[in-house]
Amino acid sequence: MAGVTLCLLSAARGEMLNKCYPDMAKERFDYIDIARGLGILMVVWAHIAANNATVGFIYTFHMPLFFFISGMMFNRERYNGFYGFALKRLKRLFVPYVLYSIASWIIWVAFNYVTHRQVESYFMPLLQTILAQGSGQFFVYNSPLWFVPCLFAVEIMYFFLSRFSSIVILVISILISLLSITFEHVWGEDYLYMLPWNFDAAMMALPFYAVGNIICRRWSLAEIKSFVMAHKAVMIVICFLITALIYWSLDVFGSPSMGYSYYHDERIFHIRAILGSAMTIVLSVFIEAIPGRIIDYIKWLGRVSLDVMCTHVPLKGVLIVIIAIILGVSTDDVSSSLTYALLVFTLTMIIDSVIVWLIKLGTVRVSK
């Protein structure tokens, strides 16, 4: 049954990509799914291993990576005008957003009630599901949900930009991100709560989406793959250099958090994120050539990355509490210990994969 479901998911995904890029009708480019899979693994790990040395590195590019890839997959010609585009994206993004929001809010309320935790308001976070202001700061029940309305806002902006030349798109995208930085410096943190749908973060994310799409305007996915494979040694060296540069930059510029609109130093934020995203794409091309079930699993994670994004935080929170009780330690001890964090990460990925698989299986059966 699992195999049938994966085949159905793969076929659906393939149909979508083929419509976006003509050359994909002849060949699948699994490295895109692998890049998303690696991205979601980094997201889950970063939300568990709070004090691990790798987390600061991951935060420099793990969320920009998803905007970057989404930009690579955008093709204006696929949609019949703005209305058709907005309707399809609303269906694709906001239906799961609403369902996962309600489900995770119910879990959060039940968990806090059972554990007698002090909560200022049970209903204000649910209201923020509609307003989606202040990036992830009000999503106390499931912080990664900020990404969904933010991506939708980015895509709406980019749809109108996409009619222009690549240079014009890049310049306008940069200016919009600079405008967001200016607003935050003028109004301070209050600015984050002025705009709905996490539009403050969307303005900062727009350049990532734009760069991803501009690259695929110039080179097809097949050409990108061929170039990387034809220059393996150079690409590996570049990846090592990017890794070293980002780690070095952490001491100088710190680590950002798009989910909380905290960029530490905006001068370096976009540069590091684009370098890290490009590095992940290159590594994914190499990984695609490796056979094995683990690689197949990473591909599958990439195809269901939105579902994993929306479901892993409530699950990992419960697991951390359970493990802390069993071991007789605090929840902070679990997050700060590499051994315990790896245990929570492994259990989270196993259980969450089963949950998402069941959700997708149910979706396939309902669609029939």
C-alpha positions as CSV (number, residue, x, y, z in Angstrom):
1,M,0.0,0.0,0.0
2,A,2.9,2.4,0.8
3,G,4.4,1.7,-2.5
4,V,1.1,2.5,-4.3
5,T,0.7,5.7,-2.4
6,L,4.3,6.8,-3.2
7,C,3.7,6.1,-6.9
8,L,0.6,8.1,-6.9
9,L,2.3,11.0,-5.2
10,S,5.2,10.8,-7.6
11,A,2.9,10.7,-10.6
12,A,1.0,13.8,-9.4
13,R,4.2,15.6,-8.7
14,G,5.6,14.7,-12.1
15,E,2.5,16.0,-13.9
16,M,2.8,19.3,-12.1
17,L,6.5,19.7,-12.9
18,N,6.0,18.8,-16.5
19,K,3.5,21.6,-16.9
20,C,6.0,24.0,-15.4
21,Y,8.9,23.0,-17.6
22,P,8.5,21.3,-21.0
23,D,11.8,19.5,-20.8
24,M,10.5,17.7,-17.6
25,A,8.0,15.7,-19.6
26,K,10.9,13.5,-20.8
27,E,12.9,13.3,-17.6
28,R,12.3,13.7,-13.9
29,F,14.5,16.0,-11.9
30,D,14.5,14.4,-8.4
31,Y,17.2,16.8,-7.2
32,I,14.5,19.4,-6.6
33,D,12.6,16.9,-4.3
34,I,15.8,16.0,-2.6
35,A,16.6,19.7,-2.0
36,R,13.2,20.1,-0.4
37,G,13.7,16.9,1.6
38,L,17.1,18.1,2.9
39,G,15.5,21.4,3.7
40,I,12.7,19.9,5.8
41,L,15.1,17.7,7.6
42,M,17.1,20.8,8.6
43,V,13.9,22.5,9.7
44,V,12.9,19.6,12.0
45,W,16.5,19.3,13.4
46,A,16.8,23.1,14.0
47,H,13.5,23.0,16.0
48,I,14.7,20.2,18.2
49,A,18.4,20.7,18.8
50,A,18.2,24.3,20.2
51,N,21.8,24.7,21.3
52,N,23.6,22.5,18.8
53,A,26.4,24.1,16.8
54,T,24.7,23.2,13.5
55,V,21.5,25.1,14.2
56,G,23.0,28.6,13.6
57,F,24.4,27.4,10.3
58,I,21.0,25.9,9.3
59,Y,19.1,29.1,10.2
60,T,21.1,31.2,7.7
61,F,19.4,29.5,4.7
62,H,16.9,26.7,5.5
63,M,13.7,28.8,5.1
64,P,15.1,30.9,2.2
65,L,15.8,27.6,0.5
66,F,12.0,26.9,0.2
67,F,11.3,30.3,-1.3
68,F,14.3,29.8,-3.7
69,I,13.0,26.4,-4.9
70,S,9.5,27.7,-5.2
71,G,10.8,30.4,-7.5
72,M,12.6,27.8,-9.6
73,M,9.3,26.0,-10.1
74,F,7.2,29.1,-11.0
75,N,6.0,29.5,-14.6
76,R,3.6,32.2,-15.4
77,E,2.4,30.6,-18.6
78,R,1.0,27.7,-16.6
79,Y,-1.8,29.8,-15.2
80,N,-4.8,31.4,-17.0
81,G,-4.3,34.9,-15.6
82,F,-4.1,36.2,-12.0
83,Y,-7.4,34.8,-10.9
84,G,-6.6,31.3,-11.9
85,F,-3.2,31.6,-10.3
86,A,-4.5,32.9,-7.0
87,L,-7.3,30.3,-6.9
88,K,-4.9,27.4,-7.4
89,R,-2.4,28.7,-4.8
90,L,-5.1,29.4,-2.3
91,K,-6.3,25.8,-2.7
92,R,-2.8,24.4,-2.6
93,L,-1.6,26.4,0.4
94,F,-4.6,27.6,2.5
95,V,-6.6,24.5,2.7
96,P,-3.9,22.5,4.5
97,Y,-2.9,25.7,6.4
98,V,-6.4,26.0,7.9
99,L,-6.8,22.3,8.6
100,Y,-3.3,21.9,10.2
101,S,-3.8,25.1,12.2
102,I,-7.1,24.0,13.7
103,A,-5.7,20.5,14.5
104,S,-2.5,21.7,16.1
105,W,-4.4,24.4,18.0
106,I,-6.6,21.7,19.5
107,I,-3.6,19.6,20.5
108,W,-2.0,22.7,22.0
109,V,-5.1,23.6,24.0
110,A,-5.5,20.0,25.3
111,F,-1.8,19.6,26.2
112,N,-1.8,22.9,28.1
113,Y,-5.0,22.0,29.9
114,V,-3.8,18.6,30.9
115,T,-0.4,19.8,32.1
116,H,-2.0,22.9,33.9
117,R,0.3,25.3,32.0
118,Q,-0.5,29.0,32.4
119,V,-1.7,30.5,29.1
120,E,-2.7,34.1,28.6
121,S,-5.3,33.3,26.0
122,Y,-6.4,30.2,24.2
123,F,-8.2,32.0,21.4
124,M,-5.9,34.8,20.5
125,P,-3.4,32.4,18.8
126,L,-6.3,30.9,16.8
127,L,-7.3,34.4,15.7
128,Q,-3.8,35.0,14.5
129,T,-4.2,32.1,12.2
130,I,-6.4,34.4,10.1
131,L,-4.4,37.6,10.6
132,A,-1.0,35.9,10.5
133,Q,0.8,39.0,11.7
134,G,4.2,39.3,13.3
135,S,5.6,36.4,11.3
136,G,5.8,33.3,13.6
137,Q,5.5,35.2,16.9
138,F,1.8,34.5,17.5
139,F,1.9,30.9,16.3
140,V,2.6,29.6,19.7
141,Y,0.8,26.3,19.0
142,N,2.7,25.6,15.7
143,S,5.4,28.2,14.8
144,P,6.3,27.0,11.3
145,L,2.8,27.9,10.0
146,W,4.0,31.4,9.4
147,F,5.6,30.1,6.3
148,V,2.4,29.3,4.4
149,P,0.7,32.7,4.3
150,C,4.1,34.2,3.8
151,L,4.8,32.1,0.7
152,F,1.4,33.0,-0.7
153,A,2.1,36.7,-0.2
154,V,5.5,36.3,-2.0
155,E,3.8,34.5,-4.9
156,I,1.2,37.1,-5.3
157,M,3.8,39.8,-5.5
158,Y,6.0,37.9,-7.9
159,F,3.1,37.1,-10.2
160,F,2.9,40.7,-11.1
161,L,6.6,41.1,-11.3
162,S,7.1,38.1,-13.5
163,R,6.0,40.0,-16.6
164,F,9.2,42.2,-16.5
165,S,12.7,41.4,-17.5
166,S,15.0,39.6,-15.1
167,I,17.0,42.7,-14.3
168,V,13.9,44.7,-13.5
169,I,12.5,41.9,-11.3
170,L,15.8,41.7,-9.4
171,V,16.0,45.4,-8.8
172,I,12.4,45.7,-7.7
173,S,12.7,42.7,-5.4
174,I,15.7,44.2,-3.7
175,L,14.0,47.5,-3.3
176,I,11.0,45.9,-1.7
177,S,13.2,44.0,0.8
178,L,15.0,47.3,1.6
179,L,11.7,49.0,2.1
180,S,10.8,46.3,4.7
181,I,14.1,46.9,6.5
182,T,13.5,50.7,6.4
183,F,10.0,50.2,7.9
184,E,11.3,48.1,10.7
185,H,14.0,50.6,11.6
186,V,11.4,53.4,11.6
187,W,8.6,51.7,13.5
188,G,10.5,49.1,15.4
189,E,8.9,45.8,16.4
190,D,5.4,47.3,16.0
191,Y,5.9,47.2,12.3
192,L,5.7,43.4,12.4
193,Y,2.1,43.5,13.6
194,M,0.9,46.1,11.1
195,L,0.7,43.8,8.0
196,P,-1.4,40.6,7.6
197,W,-0.2,37.3,6.1
198,N,3.4,37.8,7.5
199,F,3.9,40.4,4.7
200,D,6.9,41.8,6.6
201,A,8.8,38.5,6.1
202,A,7.4,38.1,2.5
203,M,9.0,41.4,1.5
204,M,12.3,40.0,2.7
205,A,11.7,36.6,1.1
206,L,10.9,38.0,-2.3
207,P,14.5,38.2,-3.6
208,F,15.0,34.5,-2.9
209,Y,11.9,33.6,-5.0
210,A,13.1,36.1,-7.7
211,V,16.6,34.7,-7.9
212,G,15.4,31.1,-8.1
213,N,13.0,32.0,-11.0
214,I,15.5,34.1,-12.8
215,I,18.0,31.3,-12.8
216,C,15.4,28.9,-14.3
217,R,14.5,31.6,-16.9
218,R,18.1,31.4,-18.1
219,W,18.9,27.7,-17.6
220,S,16.5,24.7,-17.6
221,L,16.6,22.2,-14.8
222,A,18.3,19.8,-17.2
223,E,21.1,22.3,-17.9
224,I,21.6,23.1,-14.2
225,K,22.0,19.4,-13.5
226,S,24.4,18.8,-16.5
227,F,26.5,21.8,-15.5
228,V,26.9,20.6,-11.9
229,M,27.7,17.0,-13.0
230,A,30.2,18.3,-15.6
231,H,32.1,20.3,-13.0
232,K,32.0,18.0,-9.9
233,A,35.3,18.9,-8.5
234,V,34.8,22.6,-8.8
235,M,31.3,22.3,-7.3
236,I,32.5,20.3,-4.3
237,V,35.2,22.9,-3.6
238,I,32.7,25.7,-3.8
239,C,30.3,23.9,-1.4
240,F,33.1,23.5,1.1
241,L,34.0,27.2,0.7
242,I,30.4,28.3,1.2
243,T,30.1,26.1,4.3
244,A,33.3,27.6,5.8
245,L,32.2,31.1,4.9
246,I,28.8,30.7,6.5
247,Y,30.3,29.2,9.7
248,W,32.8,32.1,9.8
249,S,30.0,34.6,9.3
250,L,28.1,33.4,12.3
251,D,30.7,34.8,14.7
252,V,30.7,38.1,12.9
253,F,27.1,38.6,11.9
254,G,25.2,36.1,14.0
255,S,22.3,33.8,13.0
256,P,18.9,35.1,11.6
257,S,15.4,33.8,12.1
258,M,12.9,34.6,9.3
259,G,10.1,33.1,11.4
260,Y,10.6,35.9,13.9
261,S,11.7,38.6,11.4
262,Y,15.0,38.7,13.2
263,Y,17.9,39.1,10.7
264,H,20.6,40.2,13.1
265,D,22.5,41.9,10.2
266,E,20.5,42.6,7.1
267,R,23.6,43.4,5.1
268,I,24.6,39.7,4.9
269,F,21.2,38.0,5.3
270,H,20.3,37.6,1.6
271,I,23.9,36.8,0.5
272,R,24.3,33.9,3.0
273,A,20.8,32.6,2.3
274,I,21.3,32.5,-1.5
275,L,24.7,30.9,-1.2
276,G,23.4,28.2,1.2
277,S,20.4,27.6,-1.0
278,A,22.6,27.2,-4.1
279,M,24.9,24.9,-2.2
280,T,21.9,22.7,-1.2
281,I,20.8,22.5,-4.8
282,V,24.3,21.4,-5.9
283,L,24.5,18.8,-3.2
284,S,21.1,17.5,-4.2
285,V,22.2,16.9,-7.7
286,F,25.1,14.7,-6.4
287,I,22.7,12.9,-4.0
288,E,20.3,12.2,-6.9
289,A,22.9,9.9,-8.4
290,I,23.1,7.7,-5.3
291,P,20.6,4.7,-5.3
292,G,19.0,3.5,-2.1
293,R,15.9,3.6,0.1
294,I,17.2,6.5,2.2
295,I,17.5,8.7,-0.9
296,D,14.0,7.6,-2.0
297,Y,12.8,8.6,1.5
298,I,14.4,12.0,1.2
299,K,12.7,12.5,-2.2
300,W,9.4,11.6,-0.7
301,L,10.0,14.0,2.2
302,G,10.5,16.7,-0.4
303,R,7.2,15.9,-2.0
304,V,5.4,16.2,1.3
305,S,7.5,18.9,2.8
306,L,4.6,21.3,3.4
307,D,2.8,18.6,5.4
308,V,5.9,17.8,7.5
309,M,6.4,21.6,8.0
310,C,2.9,21.9,9.4
311,T,2.9,18.8,11.6
312,H,6.3,18.2,13.2
313,V,6.3,20.9,15.9
314,P,3.3,19.6,18.0
315,L,4.7,16.1,17.7
316,K,8.2,16.9,18.7
317,G,6.9,19.0,21.6
318,V,5.0,16.1,23.0
319,L,7.9,13.7,22.5
320,I,10.4,16.1,24.3
321,V,8.0,16.2,27.3
322,I,7.6,12.4,27.4
323,I,11.3,11.7,27.1
324,A,12.1,14.3,29.8
325,I,9.6,12.6,32.1
326,I,11.0,9.1,31.4
327,L,14.6,10.2,31.9
328,G,13.9,12.5,34.8
329,V,15.4,15.6,33.2
330,S,14.1,19.0,32.1
331,T,12.9,19.6,28.6
332,D,15.8,22.0,28.1
333,D,18.2,19.2,29.0
334,V,16.6,17.1,26.2
335,S,17.0,19.9,23.6
336,S,20.5,20.8,24.6
337,S,21.8,17.2,24.7
338,L,23.0,15.9,21.3
339,T,22.1,12.3,22.2
340,Y,18.6,13.2,23.4
341,A,18.1,15.6,20.5
342,L,19.0,12.8,18.0
343,L,16.5,10.5,19.8
344,V,13.7,13.0,19.5
345,F,14.6,13.8,15.9
346,T,14.6,10.2,14.9
347,L,11.3,9.5,16.6
348,T,9.7,12.7,15.2
349,M,10.7,11.8,11.7
350,I,9.5,8.2,12.0
351,I,6.1,9.0,13.6
352,D,5.5,12.2,11.5
353,S,6.3,10.3,8.3
354,V,3.6,7.7,9.2
355,I,1.1,10.5,10.0
356,V,1.8,12.3,6.8
357,W,1.7,9.0,4.8
358,L,-1.7,8.3,6.3
359,I,-3.0,11.8,5.5
360,K,-1.8,11.4,1.9
361,L,-3.3,8.0,1.7
362,G,-6.7,9.3,2.9
363,T,-6.4,12.2,0.5
364,V,-5.9,9.9,-2.4
365,R,-8.8,7.7,-1.5
366,V,-11.1,10.8,-1.0
367,S,-10.1,12.2,-4.4
368,K,-11.2,9.0,-6.0
